[in-house]
PDB file of C-alpha atoms in Angstrom:
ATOM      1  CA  UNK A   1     -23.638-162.657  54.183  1.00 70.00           C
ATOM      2  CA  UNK A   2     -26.113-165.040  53.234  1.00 68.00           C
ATOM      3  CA  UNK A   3     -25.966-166.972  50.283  1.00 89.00           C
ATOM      4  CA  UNK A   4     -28.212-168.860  48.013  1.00 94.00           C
ATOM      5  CA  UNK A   5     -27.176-169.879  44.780  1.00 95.00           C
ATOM      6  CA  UNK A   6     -28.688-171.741  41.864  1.00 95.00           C
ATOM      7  CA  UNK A   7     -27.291-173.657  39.445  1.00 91.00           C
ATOM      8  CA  UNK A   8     -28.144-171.939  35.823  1.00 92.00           C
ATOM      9  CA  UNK A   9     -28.648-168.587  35.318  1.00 93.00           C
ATOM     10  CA  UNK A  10     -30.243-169.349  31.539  1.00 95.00           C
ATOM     11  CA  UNK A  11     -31.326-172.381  30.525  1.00 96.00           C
ATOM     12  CA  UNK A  12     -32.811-173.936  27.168  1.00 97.00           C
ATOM     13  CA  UNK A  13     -34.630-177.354  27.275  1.00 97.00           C
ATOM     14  CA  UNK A  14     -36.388-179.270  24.347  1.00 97.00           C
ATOM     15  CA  UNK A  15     -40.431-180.201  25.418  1.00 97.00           C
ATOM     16  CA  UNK A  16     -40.081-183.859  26.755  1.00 97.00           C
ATOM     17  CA  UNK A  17     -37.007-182.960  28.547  1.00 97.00           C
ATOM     18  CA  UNK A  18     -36.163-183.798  32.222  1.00 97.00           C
ATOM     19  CA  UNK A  19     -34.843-180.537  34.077  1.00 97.00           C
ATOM     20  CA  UNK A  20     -32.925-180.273  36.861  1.00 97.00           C
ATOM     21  CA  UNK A  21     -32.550-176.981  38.778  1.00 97.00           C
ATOM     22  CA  UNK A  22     -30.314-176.845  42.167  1.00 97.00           C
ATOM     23  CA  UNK A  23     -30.769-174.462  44.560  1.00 97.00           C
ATOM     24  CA  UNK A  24     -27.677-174.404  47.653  1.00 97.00           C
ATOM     25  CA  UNK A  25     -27.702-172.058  50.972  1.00 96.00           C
ATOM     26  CA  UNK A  26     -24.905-171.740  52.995  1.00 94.00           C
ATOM     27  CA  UNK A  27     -26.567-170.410  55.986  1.00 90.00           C
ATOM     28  CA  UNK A  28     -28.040-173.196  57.446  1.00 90.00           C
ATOM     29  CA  UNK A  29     -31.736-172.564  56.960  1.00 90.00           C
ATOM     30  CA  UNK A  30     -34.711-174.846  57.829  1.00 89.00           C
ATOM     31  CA  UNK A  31     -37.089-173.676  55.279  1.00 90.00           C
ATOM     32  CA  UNK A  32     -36.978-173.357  51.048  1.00 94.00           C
ATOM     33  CA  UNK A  33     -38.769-172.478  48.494  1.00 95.00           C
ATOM     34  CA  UNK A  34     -39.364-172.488  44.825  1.00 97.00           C
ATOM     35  CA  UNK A  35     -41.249-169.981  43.147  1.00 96.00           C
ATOM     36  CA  UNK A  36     -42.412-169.503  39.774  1.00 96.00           C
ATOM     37  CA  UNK A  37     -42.308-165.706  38.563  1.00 95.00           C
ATOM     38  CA  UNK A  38     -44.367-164.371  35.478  1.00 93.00           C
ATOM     39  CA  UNK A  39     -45.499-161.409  33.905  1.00 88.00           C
ATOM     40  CA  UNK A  40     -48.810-159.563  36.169  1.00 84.00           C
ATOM     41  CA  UNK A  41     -48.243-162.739  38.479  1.00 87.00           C
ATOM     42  CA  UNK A  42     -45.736-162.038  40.632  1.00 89.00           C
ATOM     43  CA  UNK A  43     -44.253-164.722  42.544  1.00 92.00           C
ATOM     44  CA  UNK A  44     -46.484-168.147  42.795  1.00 93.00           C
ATOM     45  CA  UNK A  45     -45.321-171.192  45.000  1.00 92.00           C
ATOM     46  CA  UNK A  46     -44.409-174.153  43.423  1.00 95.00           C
ATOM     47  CA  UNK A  47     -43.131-176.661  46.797  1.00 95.00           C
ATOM     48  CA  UNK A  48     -41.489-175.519  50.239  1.00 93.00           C
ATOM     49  CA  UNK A  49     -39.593-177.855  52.007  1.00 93.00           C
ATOM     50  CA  UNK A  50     -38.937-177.169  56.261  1.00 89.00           C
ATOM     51  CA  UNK A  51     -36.503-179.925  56.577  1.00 89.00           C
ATOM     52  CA  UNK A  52     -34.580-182.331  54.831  1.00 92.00           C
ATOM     53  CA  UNK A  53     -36.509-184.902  53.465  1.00 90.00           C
ATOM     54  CA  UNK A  54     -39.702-183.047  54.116  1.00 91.00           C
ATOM     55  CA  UNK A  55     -41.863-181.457  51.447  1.00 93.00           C
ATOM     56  CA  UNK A  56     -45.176-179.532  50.945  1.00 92.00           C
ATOM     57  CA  UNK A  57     -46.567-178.565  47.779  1.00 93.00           C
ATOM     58  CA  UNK A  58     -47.121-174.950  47.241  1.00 91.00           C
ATOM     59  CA  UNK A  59     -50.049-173.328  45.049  1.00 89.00           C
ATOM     60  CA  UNK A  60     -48.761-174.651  41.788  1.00 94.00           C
ATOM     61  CA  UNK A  61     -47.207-178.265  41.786  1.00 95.00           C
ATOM     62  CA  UNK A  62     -48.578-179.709  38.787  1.00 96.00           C
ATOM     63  CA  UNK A  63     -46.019-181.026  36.528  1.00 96.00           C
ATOM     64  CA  UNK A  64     -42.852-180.602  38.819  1.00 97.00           C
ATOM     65  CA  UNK A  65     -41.254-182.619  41.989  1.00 97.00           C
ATOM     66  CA  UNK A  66     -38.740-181.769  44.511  1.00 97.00           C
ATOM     67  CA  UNK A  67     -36.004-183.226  46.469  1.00 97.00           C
ATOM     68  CA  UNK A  68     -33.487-182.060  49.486  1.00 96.00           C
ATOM     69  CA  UNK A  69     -31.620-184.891  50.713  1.00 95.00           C
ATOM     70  CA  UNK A  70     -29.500-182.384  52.416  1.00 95.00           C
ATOM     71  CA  UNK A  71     -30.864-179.285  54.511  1.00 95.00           C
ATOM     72  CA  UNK A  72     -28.216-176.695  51.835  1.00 96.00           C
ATOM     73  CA  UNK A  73     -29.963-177.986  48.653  1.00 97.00           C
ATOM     74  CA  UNK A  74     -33.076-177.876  47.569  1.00 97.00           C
ATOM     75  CA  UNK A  75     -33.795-179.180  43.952  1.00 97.00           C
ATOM     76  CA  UNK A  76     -36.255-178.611  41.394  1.00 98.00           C
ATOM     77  CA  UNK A  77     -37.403-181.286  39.359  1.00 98.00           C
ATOM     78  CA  UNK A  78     -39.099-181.148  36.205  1.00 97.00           C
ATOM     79  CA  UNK A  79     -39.838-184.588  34.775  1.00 94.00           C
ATOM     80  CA  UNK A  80     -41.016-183.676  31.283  1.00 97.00           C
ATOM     81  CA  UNK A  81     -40.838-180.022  30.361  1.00 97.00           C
ATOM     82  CA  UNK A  82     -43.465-178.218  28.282  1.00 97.00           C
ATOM     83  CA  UNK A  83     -43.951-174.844  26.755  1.00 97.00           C
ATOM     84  CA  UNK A  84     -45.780-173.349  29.369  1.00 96.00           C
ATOM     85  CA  UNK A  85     -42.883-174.235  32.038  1.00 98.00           C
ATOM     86  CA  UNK A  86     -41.161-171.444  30.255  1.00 98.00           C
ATOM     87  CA  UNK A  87     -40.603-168.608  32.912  1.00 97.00           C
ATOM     88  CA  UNK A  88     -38.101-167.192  35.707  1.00 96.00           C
ATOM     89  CA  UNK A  89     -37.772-169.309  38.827  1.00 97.00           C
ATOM     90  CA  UNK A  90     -36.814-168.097  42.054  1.00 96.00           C
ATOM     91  CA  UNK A  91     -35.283-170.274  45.116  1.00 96.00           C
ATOM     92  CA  UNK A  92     -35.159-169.131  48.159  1.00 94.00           C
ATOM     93  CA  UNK A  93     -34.414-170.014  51.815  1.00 93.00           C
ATOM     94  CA  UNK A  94     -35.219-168.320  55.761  1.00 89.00           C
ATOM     95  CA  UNK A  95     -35.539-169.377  59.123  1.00 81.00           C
ATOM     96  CA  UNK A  96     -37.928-169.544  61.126  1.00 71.00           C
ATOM     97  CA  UNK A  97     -37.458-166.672  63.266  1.00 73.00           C
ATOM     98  CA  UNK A  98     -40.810-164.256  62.423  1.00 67.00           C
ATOM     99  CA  UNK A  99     -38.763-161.333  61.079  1.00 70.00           C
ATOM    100  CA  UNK A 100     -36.836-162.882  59.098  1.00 80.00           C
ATOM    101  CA  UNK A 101     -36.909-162.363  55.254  1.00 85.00           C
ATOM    102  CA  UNK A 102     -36.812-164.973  52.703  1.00 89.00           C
ATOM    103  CA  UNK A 103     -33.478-164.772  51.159  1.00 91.00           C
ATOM    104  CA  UNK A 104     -33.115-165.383  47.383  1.00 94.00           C
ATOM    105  CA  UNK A 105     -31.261-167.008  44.548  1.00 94.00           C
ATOM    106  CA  UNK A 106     -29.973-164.819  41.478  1.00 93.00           C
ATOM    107  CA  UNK A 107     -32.719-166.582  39.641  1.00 94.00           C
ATOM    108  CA  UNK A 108     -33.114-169.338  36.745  1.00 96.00           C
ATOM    109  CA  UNK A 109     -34.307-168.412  33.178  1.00 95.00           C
ATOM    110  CA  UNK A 110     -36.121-171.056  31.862  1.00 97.00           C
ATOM    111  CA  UNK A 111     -36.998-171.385  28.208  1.00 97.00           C
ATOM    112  CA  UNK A 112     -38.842-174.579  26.972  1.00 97.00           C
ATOM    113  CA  UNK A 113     -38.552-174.658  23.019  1.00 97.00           C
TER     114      UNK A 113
ATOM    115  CA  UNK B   1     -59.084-165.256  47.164  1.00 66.00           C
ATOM    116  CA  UNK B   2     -56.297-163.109  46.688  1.00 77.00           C
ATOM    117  CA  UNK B   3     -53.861-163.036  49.949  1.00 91.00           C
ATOM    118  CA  UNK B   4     -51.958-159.889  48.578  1.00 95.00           C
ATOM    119  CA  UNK B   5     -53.145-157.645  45.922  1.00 96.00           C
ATOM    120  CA  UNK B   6     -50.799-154.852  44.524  1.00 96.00           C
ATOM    121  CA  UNK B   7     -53.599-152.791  42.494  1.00 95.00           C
ATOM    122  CA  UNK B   8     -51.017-150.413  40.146  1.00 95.00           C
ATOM    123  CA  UNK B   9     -49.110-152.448  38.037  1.00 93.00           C
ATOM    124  CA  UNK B  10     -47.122-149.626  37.234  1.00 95.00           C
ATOM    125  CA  UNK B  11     -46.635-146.008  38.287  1.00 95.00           C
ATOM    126  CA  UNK B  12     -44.176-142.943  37.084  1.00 96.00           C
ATOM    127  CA  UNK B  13     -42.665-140.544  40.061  1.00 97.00           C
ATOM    128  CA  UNK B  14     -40.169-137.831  39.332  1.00 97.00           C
ATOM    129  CA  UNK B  15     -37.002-137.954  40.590  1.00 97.00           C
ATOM    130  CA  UNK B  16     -36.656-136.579  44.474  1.00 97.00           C
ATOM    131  CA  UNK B  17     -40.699-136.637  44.774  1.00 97.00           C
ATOM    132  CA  UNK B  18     -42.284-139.352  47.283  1.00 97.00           C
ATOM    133  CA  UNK B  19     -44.094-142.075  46.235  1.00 98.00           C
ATOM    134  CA  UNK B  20     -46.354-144.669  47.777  1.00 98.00           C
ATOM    135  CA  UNK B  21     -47.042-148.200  46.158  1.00 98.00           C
ATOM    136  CA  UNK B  22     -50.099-149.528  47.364  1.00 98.00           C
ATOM    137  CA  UNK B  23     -50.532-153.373  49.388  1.00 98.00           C
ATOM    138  CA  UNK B  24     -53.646-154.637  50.951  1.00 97.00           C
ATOM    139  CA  UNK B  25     -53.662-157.765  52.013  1.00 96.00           C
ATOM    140  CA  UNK B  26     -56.312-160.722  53.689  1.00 95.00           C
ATOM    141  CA  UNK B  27     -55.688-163.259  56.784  1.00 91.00           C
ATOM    142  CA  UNK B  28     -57.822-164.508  58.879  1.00 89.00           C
ATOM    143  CA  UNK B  29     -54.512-164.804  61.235  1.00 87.00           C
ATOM    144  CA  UNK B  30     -53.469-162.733  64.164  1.00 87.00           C
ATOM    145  CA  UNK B  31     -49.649-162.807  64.072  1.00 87.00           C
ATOM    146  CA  UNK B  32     -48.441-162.492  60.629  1.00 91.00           C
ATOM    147  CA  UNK B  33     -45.235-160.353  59.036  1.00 92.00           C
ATOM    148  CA  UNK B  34     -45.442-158.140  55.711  1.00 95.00           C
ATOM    149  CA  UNK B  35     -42.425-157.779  53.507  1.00 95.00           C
ATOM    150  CA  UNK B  36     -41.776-155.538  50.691  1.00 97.00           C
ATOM    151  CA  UNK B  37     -39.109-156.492  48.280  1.00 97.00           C
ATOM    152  CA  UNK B  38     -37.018-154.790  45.367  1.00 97.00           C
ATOM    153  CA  UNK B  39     -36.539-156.502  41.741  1.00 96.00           C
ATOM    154  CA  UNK B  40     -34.195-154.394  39.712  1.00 94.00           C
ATOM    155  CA  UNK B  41     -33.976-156.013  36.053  1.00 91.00           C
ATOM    156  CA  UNK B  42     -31.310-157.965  36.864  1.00 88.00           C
ATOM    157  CA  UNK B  43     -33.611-160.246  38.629  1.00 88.00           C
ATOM    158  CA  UNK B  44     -32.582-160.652  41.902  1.00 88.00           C
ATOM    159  CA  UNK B  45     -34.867-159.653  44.946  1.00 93.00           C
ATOM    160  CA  UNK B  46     -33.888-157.185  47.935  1.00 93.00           C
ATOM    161  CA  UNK B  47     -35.290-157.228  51.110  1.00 93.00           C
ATOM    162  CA  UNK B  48     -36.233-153.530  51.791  1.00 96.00           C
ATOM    163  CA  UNK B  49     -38.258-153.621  55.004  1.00 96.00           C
ATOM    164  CA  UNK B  50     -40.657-155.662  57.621  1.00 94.00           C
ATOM    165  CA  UNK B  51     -43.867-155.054  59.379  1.00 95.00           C
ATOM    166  CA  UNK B  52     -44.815-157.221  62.163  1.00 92.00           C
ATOM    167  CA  UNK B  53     -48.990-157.385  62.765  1.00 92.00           C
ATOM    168  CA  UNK B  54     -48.064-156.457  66.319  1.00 91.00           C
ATOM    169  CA  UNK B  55     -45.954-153.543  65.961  1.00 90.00           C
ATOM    170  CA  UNK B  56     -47.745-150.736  66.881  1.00 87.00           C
ATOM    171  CA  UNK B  57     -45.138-148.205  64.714  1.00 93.00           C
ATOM    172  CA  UNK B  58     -44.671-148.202  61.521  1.00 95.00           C
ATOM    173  CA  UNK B  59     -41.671-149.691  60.138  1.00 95.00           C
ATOM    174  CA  UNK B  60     -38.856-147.366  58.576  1.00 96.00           C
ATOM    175  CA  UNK B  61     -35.458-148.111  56.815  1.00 95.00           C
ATOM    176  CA  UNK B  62     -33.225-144.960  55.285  1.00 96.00           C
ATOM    177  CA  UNK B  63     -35.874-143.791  52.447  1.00 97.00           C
ATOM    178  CA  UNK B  64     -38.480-146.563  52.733  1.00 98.00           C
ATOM    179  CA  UNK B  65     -41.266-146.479  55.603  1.00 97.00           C
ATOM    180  CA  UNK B  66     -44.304-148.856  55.660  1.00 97.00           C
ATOM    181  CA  UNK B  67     -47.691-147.373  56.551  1.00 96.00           C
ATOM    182  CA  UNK B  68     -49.328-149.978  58.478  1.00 96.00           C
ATOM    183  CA  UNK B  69     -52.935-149.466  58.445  1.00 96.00           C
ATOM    184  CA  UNK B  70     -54.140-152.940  60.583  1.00 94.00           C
ATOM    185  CA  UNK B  71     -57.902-152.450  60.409  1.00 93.00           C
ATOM    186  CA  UNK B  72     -57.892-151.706  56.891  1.00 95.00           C
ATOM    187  CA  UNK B  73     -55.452-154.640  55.879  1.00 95.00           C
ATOM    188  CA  UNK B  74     -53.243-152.278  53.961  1.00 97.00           C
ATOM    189  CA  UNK B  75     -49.721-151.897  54.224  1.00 97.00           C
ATOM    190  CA  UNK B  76     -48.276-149.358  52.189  1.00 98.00           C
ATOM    191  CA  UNK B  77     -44.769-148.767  51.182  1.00 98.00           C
ATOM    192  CA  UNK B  78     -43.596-144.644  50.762  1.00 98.00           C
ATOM    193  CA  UNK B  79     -40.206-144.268  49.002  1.00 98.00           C
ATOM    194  CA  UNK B  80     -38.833-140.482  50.263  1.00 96.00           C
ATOM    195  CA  UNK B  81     -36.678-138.687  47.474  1.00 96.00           C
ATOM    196  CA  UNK B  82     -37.251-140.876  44.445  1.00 97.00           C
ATOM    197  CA  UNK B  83     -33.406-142.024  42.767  1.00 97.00           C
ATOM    198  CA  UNK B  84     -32.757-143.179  39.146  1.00 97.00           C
ATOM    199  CA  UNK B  85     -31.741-146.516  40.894  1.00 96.00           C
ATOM    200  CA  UNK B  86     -35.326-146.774  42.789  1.00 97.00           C
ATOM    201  CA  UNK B  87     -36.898-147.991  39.066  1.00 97.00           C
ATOM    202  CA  UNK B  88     -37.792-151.435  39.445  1.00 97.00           C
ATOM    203  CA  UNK B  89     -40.637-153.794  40.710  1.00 97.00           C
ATOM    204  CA  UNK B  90     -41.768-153.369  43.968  1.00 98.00           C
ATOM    205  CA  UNK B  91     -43.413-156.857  45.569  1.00 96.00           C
ATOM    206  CA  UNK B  92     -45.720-156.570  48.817  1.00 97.00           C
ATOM    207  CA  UNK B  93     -45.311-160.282  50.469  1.00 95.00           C
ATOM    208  CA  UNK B  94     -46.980-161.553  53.776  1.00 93.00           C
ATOM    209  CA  UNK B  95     -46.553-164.659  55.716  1.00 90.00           C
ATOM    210  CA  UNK B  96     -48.676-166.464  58.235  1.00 83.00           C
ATOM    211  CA  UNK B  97     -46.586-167.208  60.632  1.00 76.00           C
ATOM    212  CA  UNK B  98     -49.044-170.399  61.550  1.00 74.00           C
ATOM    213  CA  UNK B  99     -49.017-172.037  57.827  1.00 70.00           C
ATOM    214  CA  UNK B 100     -45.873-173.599  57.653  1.00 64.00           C
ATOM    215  CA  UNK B 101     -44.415-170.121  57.005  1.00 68.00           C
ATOM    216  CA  UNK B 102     -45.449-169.693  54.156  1.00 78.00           C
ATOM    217  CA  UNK B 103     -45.248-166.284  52.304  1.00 87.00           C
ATOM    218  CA  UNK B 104     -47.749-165.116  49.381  1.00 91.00           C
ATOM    219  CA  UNK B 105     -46.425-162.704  47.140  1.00 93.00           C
ATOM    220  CA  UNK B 106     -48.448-159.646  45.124  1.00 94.00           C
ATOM    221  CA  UNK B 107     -48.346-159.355  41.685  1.00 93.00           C
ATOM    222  CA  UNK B 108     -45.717-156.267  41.851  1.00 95.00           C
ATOM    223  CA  UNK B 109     -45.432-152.725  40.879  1.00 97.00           C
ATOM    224  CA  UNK B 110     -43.378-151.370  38.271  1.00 97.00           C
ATOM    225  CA  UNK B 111     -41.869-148.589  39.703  1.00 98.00           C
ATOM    226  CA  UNK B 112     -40.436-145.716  36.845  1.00 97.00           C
ATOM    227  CA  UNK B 113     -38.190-142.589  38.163  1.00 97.00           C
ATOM    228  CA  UNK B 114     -38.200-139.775  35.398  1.00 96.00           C
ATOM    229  CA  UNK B 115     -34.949-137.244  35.400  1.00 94.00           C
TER     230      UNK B 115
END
């Protein structure tokens, strides 16, 4: 079974804040993701990374950074929270095989006070 | 422009009736896979089934089938007998299999089975 985990399942941070989220696969994948999910939304892209090392931003980057120094961990890297970072993010990780389904984390709760 | 739009944001079905969620979706791509996906309220997201822009049937898994209509970009999901357990939000998702893989999500469905 595939796995991808993440590191908080709630989380409360103070505006100004640096926040760390982790995101770790265990099935070896090239590619991952982190999403943003809110209300009528959906699910927008925030960076996707296809190896280690190597990063692309997504459709939303502003205001957060990324970093996988090894290809199981993919973090997520706010460097000074604010309000409207408040939401549910989503990791995720696939292959590159062009069936294959991304395969996602239990999700992080983020609330910036 | 919109890659994926989901147009109901949310939809009742009775229990054991069909439904269909609606997904239409824009590429200028030829090869490209569509995805729907399940988000109970517990958050986490299940693969229900995949649609390759190639495959000339449409895709079917137990109570979900897909109904792949190419020319009109749409790419519909039917759910067959309606459970409790099917209330959630339903996300179309498509990914260009030329742009780095990416995948661009709808906006979801809310999905509500009455007893």
């Amino acid at each position: 079974d595939v796995k991808v985990t993440q590191s908080s399942r709630y989380l409360v941070k103070r505006t100004g804040e640096k926040v760390f989220l982790e995101c770790v696969q265990d099935m070896d994948h090239e590619n991952m993701f982190w999403y943003r999910q809110d209300p009528g939304l959906g699910l927008r892209l925030i960076y996707f990374s296809y190896d280690v090392k190597m990063k692309e931003k997504g459709d939303i980057p502003e205001g957060y950074s990324v970093s996988r120094e090894k290809k199981e961990r993919f973090s997520l890297i706010l460097e000074s929270a604010s309000t409207n970072q408040t939401s549910m993010y989503l990791c995720a990780s696939q292959t590159g095989a062009e069936q294959e389904t991304q395969y996602f984390g239990p999700g992080t709760r983020l609330l910036v006070l | 422009a919109q890659k994926i739009t989901q147009t109901q944001p949310g939809m009742f079905v009775q229990e054991k009736e069909a439904v269909t969620l609606d997904c239409t979706y824009d590429t200028s791509d030829q090869s490209y896979g569509l995805f729907w996906y399940k988000q109970p309220s517990s958050g986490e997201m299940i693969f229900l089934i995949y649609q390759g822009s190639y495959d000339e049937q449409n895709a079917t898994e137990g109570r979900y089938s897909l109904n792949f209509q190419k020319a009109r970009k749409s790419a519909n999901l039917v759910i067959s007998a309606s459970q409790l357990g099917d209330s959630a939000m339903y996300f179309c998702a498509m990914r260009e299999l030329y742009n780095f893989n990416k995948f661009y999500f709808g906006s979801g469905t809310k999905l509500n089975v009455k007893p």
